XYZ file of C-alpha atoms in Angstrom:
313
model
C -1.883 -17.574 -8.056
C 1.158 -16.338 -9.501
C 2.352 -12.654 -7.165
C 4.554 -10.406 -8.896
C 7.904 -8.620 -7.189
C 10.221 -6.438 -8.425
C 13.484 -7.835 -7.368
C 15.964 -4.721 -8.388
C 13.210 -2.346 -6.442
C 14.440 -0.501 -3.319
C 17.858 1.281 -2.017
C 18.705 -2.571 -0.635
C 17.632 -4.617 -3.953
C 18.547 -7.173 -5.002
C 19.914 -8.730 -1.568
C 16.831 -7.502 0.525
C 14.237 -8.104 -2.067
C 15.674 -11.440 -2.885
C 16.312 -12.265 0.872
C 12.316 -11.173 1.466
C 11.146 -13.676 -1.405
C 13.032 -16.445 0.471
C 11.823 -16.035 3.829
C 7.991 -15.331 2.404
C 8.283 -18.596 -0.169
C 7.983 -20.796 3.575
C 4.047 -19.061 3.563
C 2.943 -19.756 0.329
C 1.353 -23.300 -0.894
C 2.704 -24.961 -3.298
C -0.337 -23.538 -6.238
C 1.176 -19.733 -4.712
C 3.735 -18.993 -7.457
C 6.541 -15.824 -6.882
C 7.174 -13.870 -10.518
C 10.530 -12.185 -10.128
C 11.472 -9.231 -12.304
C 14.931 -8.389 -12.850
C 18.564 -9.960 -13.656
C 18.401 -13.142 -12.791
C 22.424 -13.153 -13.275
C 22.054 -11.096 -10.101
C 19.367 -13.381 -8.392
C 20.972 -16.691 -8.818
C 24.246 -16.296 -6.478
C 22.382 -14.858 -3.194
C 19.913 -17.683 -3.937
C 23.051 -19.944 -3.601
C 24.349 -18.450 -0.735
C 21.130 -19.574 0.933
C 21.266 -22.726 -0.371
C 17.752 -22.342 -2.058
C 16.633 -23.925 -4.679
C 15.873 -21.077 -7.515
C 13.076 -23.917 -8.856
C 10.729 -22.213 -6.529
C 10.621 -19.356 -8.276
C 9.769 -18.386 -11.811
C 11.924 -15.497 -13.350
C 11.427 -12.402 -15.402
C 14.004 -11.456 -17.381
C 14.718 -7.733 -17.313
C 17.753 -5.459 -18.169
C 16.809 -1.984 -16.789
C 16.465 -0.554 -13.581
C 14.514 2.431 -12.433
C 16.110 4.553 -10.520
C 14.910 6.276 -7.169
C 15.602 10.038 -8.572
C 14.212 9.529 -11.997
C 11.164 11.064 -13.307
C 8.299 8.400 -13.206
C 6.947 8.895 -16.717
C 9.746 9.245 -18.510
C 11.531 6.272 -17.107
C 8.479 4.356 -17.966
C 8.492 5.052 -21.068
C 12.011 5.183 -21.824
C 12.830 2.346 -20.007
C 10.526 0.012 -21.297
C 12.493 -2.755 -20.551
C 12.964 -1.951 -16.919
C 11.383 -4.325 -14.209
C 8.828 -2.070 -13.234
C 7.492 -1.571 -16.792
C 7.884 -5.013 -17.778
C 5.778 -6.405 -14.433
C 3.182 -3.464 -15.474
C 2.913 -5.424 -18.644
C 2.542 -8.623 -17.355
C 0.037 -7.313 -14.570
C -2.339 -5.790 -17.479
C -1.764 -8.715 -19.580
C -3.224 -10.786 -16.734
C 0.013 -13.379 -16.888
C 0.248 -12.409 -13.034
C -2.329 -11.747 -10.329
C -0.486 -8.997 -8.537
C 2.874 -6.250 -8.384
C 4.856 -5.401 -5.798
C 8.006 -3.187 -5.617
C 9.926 -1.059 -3.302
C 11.603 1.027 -6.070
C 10.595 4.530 -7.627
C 7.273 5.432 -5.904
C 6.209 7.471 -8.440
C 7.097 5.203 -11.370
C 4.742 2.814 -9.601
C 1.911 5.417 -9.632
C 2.559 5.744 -13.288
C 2.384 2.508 -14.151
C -0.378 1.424 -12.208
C -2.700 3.901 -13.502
C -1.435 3.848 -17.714
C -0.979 -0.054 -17.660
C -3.487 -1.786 -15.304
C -5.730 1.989 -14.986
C -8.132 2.886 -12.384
C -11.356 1.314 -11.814
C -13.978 2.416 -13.840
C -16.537 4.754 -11.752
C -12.850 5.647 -9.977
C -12.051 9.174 -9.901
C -8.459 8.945 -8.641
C -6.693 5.903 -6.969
C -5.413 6.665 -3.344
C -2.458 5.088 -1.496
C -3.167 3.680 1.602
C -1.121 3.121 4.347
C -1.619 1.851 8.445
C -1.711 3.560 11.807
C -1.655 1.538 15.052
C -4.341 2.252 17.134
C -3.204 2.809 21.059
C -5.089 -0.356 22.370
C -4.092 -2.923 19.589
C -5.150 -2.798 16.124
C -4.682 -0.258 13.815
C -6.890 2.180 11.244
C -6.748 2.142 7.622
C -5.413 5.919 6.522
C -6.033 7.300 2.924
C -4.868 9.238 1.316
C -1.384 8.645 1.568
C 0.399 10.713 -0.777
C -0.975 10.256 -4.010
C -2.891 13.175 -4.549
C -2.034 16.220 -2.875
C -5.289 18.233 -3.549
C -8.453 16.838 -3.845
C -12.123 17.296 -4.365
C -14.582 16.152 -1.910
C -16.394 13.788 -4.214
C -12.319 12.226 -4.279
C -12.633 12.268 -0.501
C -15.850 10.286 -0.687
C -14.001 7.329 -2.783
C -11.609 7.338 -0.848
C -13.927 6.819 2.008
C -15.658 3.655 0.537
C -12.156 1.864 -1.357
C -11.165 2.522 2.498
C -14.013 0.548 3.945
C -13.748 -2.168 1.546
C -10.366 -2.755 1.798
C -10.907 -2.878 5.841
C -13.950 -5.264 5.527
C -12.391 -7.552 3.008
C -8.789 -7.643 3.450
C -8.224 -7.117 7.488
C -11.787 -8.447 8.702
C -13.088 -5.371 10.207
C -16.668 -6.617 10.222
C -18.080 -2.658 9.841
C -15.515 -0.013 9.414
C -16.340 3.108 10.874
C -14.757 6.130 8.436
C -13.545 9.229 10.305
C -12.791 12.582 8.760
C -9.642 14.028 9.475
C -10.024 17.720 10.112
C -9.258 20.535 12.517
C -12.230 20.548 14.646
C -14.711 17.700 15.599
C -18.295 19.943 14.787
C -19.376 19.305 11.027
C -19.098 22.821 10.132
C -15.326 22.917 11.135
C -12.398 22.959 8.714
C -11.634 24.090 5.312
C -13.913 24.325 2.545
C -12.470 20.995 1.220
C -13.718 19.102 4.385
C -16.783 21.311 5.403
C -18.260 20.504 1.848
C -16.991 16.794 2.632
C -19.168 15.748 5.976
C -22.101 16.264 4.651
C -21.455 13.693 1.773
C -19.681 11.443 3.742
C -23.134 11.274 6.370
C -25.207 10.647 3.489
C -23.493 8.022 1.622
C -24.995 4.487 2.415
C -22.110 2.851 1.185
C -20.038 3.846 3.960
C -20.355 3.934 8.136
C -19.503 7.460 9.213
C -17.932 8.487 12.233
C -17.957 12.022 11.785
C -15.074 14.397 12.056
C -11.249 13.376 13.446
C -9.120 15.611 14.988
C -4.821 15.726 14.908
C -5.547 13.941 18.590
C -7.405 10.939 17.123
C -5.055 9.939 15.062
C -3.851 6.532 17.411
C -6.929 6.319 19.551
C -10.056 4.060 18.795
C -12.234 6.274 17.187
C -12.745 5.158 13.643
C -10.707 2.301 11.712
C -10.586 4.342 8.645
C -9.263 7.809 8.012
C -9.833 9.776 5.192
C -7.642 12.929 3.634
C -6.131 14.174 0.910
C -2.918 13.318 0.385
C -0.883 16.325 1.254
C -2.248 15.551 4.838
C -2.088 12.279 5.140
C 1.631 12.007 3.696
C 2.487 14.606 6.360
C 0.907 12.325 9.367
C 2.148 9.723 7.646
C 6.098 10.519 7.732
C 5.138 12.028 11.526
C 4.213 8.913 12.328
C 6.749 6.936 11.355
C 9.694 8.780 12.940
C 8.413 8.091 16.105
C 9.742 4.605 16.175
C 12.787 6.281 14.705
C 12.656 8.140 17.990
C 12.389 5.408 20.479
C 15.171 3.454 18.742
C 17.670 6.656 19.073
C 16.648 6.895 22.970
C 16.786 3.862 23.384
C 13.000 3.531 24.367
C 11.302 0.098 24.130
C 7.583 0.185 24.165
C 5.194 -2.193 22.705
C 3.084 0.578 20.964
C 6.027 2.631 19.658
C 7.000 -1.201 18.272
C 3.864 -1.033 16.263
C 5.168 1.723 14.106
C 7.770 -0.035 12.501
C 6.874 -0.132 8.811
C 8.284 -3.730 7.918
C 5.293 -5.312 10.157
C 3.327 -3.663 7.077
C 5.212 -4.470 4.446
C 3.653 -1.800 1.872
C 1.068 0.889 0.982
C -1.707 -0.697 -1.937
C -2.826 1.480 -4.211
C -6.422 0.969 -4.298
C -8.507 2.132 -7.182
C -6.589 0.362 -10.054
C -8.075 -3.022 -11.841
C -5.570 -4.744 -9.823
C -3.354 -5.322 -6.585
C -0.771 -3.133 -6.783
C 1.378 -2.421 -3.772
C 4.453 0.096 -3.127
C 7.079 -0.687 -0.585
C 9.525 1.498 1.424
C 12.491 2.458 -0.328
C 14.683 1.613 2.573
C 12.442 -2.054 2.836
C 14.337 -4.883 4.751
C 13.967 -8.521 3.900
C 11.272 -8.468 6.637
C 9.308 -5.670 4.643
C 9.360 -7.464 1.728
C 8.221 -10.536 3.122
C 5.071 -8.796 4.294
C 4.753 -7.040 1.248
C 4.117 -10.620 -0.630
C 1.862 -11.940 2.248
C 0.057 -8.754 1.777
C -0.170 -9.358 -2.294
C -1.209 -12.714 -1.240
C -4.192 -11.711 1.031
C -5.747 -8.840 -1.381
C -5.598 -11.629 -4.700
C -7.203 -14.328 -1.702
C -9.859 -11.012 -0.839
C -10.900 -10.430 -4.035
C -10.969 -7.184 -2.923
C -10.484 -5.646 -6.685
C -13.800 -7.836 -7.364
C -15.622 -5.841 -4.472
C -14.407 -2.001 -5.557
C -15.699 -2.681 -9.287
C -19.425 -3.695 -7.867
C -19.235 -1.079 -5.957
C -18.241 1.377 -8.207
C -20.467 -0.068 -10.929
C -23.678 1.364 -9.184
């Protein structure tokens, strides 16, 4: 298994990425192989500082960097060289299982789709991301961002990469799906979602809940949510600045604890021919640690395997 990381990804890279890869190298057995992309010239000192032995890792050579404010396309193409694009190449190339970073989102989003591409059967990848559920556990939220208007047959996908991922990555033995909308009765919402529920009842593929409401959102009904992305991005960032919150006032709470993102590490995005996952910009060491375990658990899933039979039918 060789797990792919962009090591000049993220507002904190290289320390933090670098730092992450350390701490997550302690998880991994010895046939569990980290790819690093970037300047090794970089690497090899905060490796020494730590008094690791850079032998435990194989290196990518890159010279370019993708920057956080440049436009995704573009930079992919005009940085061809950059770690992103080069770890794109080696992803599609099959020379490593998985790719991780925590740099330009929507350079990742790029390359996923024009190197490794979606899925075929796949209308449109969607990022998904995790909300803690109020009496442990958490629900599987998608979209996340990706696509800010949708189509309900997207909405539908989204409902069964959702279920998949649940079953196969996190163990949830049958993974209810839960419509996010205004109003719990099926004939509630916009035309997006009323056109939606009667889709989402009918597909076999999937266990339907029936309709969420704003309320729902951290309670136990459902372990999947499904939305376009506009609306789940907006939850999303809601979400997460309530452990933001708590920190400022000083508030400890064991639920509010639940929202920190580097217990997470990142956001997949599922639909593509292959594990791809995006991490925060801000990541820690910690998030990137978890971002690798979480690599590590959706190559060990074969999760990729179970979304092309799926979609095959």
């Amino acid at each position: 298994m060789k797990i792919g990381l962009d090591i000049m990804g993220g507002d904190y890279a290289p320390k933090a990425t670098v730092l992450g890869a350390i701490a997550a190298h302690q998880n991994l057995s010895k046939d569990q192989n980290l790819v690093l992309f970037g300047d090794k010239e970089q690497i090899t000192p905060i490796l020494a500082e730590h008094n690791f032995n850079p032998d435990h890792f194989e290196y990518v050579q890159t010279t370019e960097v993708i920057g956080m404010g440049e436009h995704p396309t573009k930079a992919i193409v005009q940085k061809a060289n950059s770690s992103i694009s080069v770890g794109f190449q080696q992803l599609k190339e099959g020379k490593i299982d998985s790719f991780a970073s925590a740099g330009n989102t929507g350079a990742m989003l790029v390359g996923a789709m024009f190197s490794v591409k979606a899925i075929p059967g796949v209308l449109r990848p969607a990022i998904s991301t995790i909300i803690p559920k109020l009496k442990g556990g958490f629900k599987i939220m998608l979209d996340a961002g990706a696509n800010a208007d949708c189509k309900p047959e997207h909405l539908v996908q989204f409902s069964i990469l959702g279920s998949l991922y649940a079953k196969h990555v996190y163990q949830i033995a049958e993974p209810q799906v839960g419509l996010m909308n205004l109003g719990e009765e099926a004939e509630k919402g916009s035309l997006l979602t009323q056109t939606t529920y009667p889709l989402l009842k009918e597909n076999s593929l999937i266990n339907f809940f029936g309709n969420l409401e704003g309320r729902d959102l951290f309670n136990e009904k459902a372990d999947v949510i499904v939305c376009d992305g506009f609306t789940g991005n907006i939850m999303l960032k809601l979400a997460e600045s309530f452990y933001v919150l708590t920190l400022k006032k000083g508030i400890k709470d064991e639920f509010f604890d639940r929202f920190n993102y580097e217990q997470y590490g990142g956001s997949p995005i599922l639909g593509v021919n292959a594990p791809v996952i995006i991490g925060h910009g801000i990541s820690s060491p910690e998030a990137i640690k978890n971002m690798i375990l979480q690599s590590k658990s959706m190559i060990e899933s074969q999760v990729i395997e179970k979304f092309k039979t799926a979609f095959s039918s």
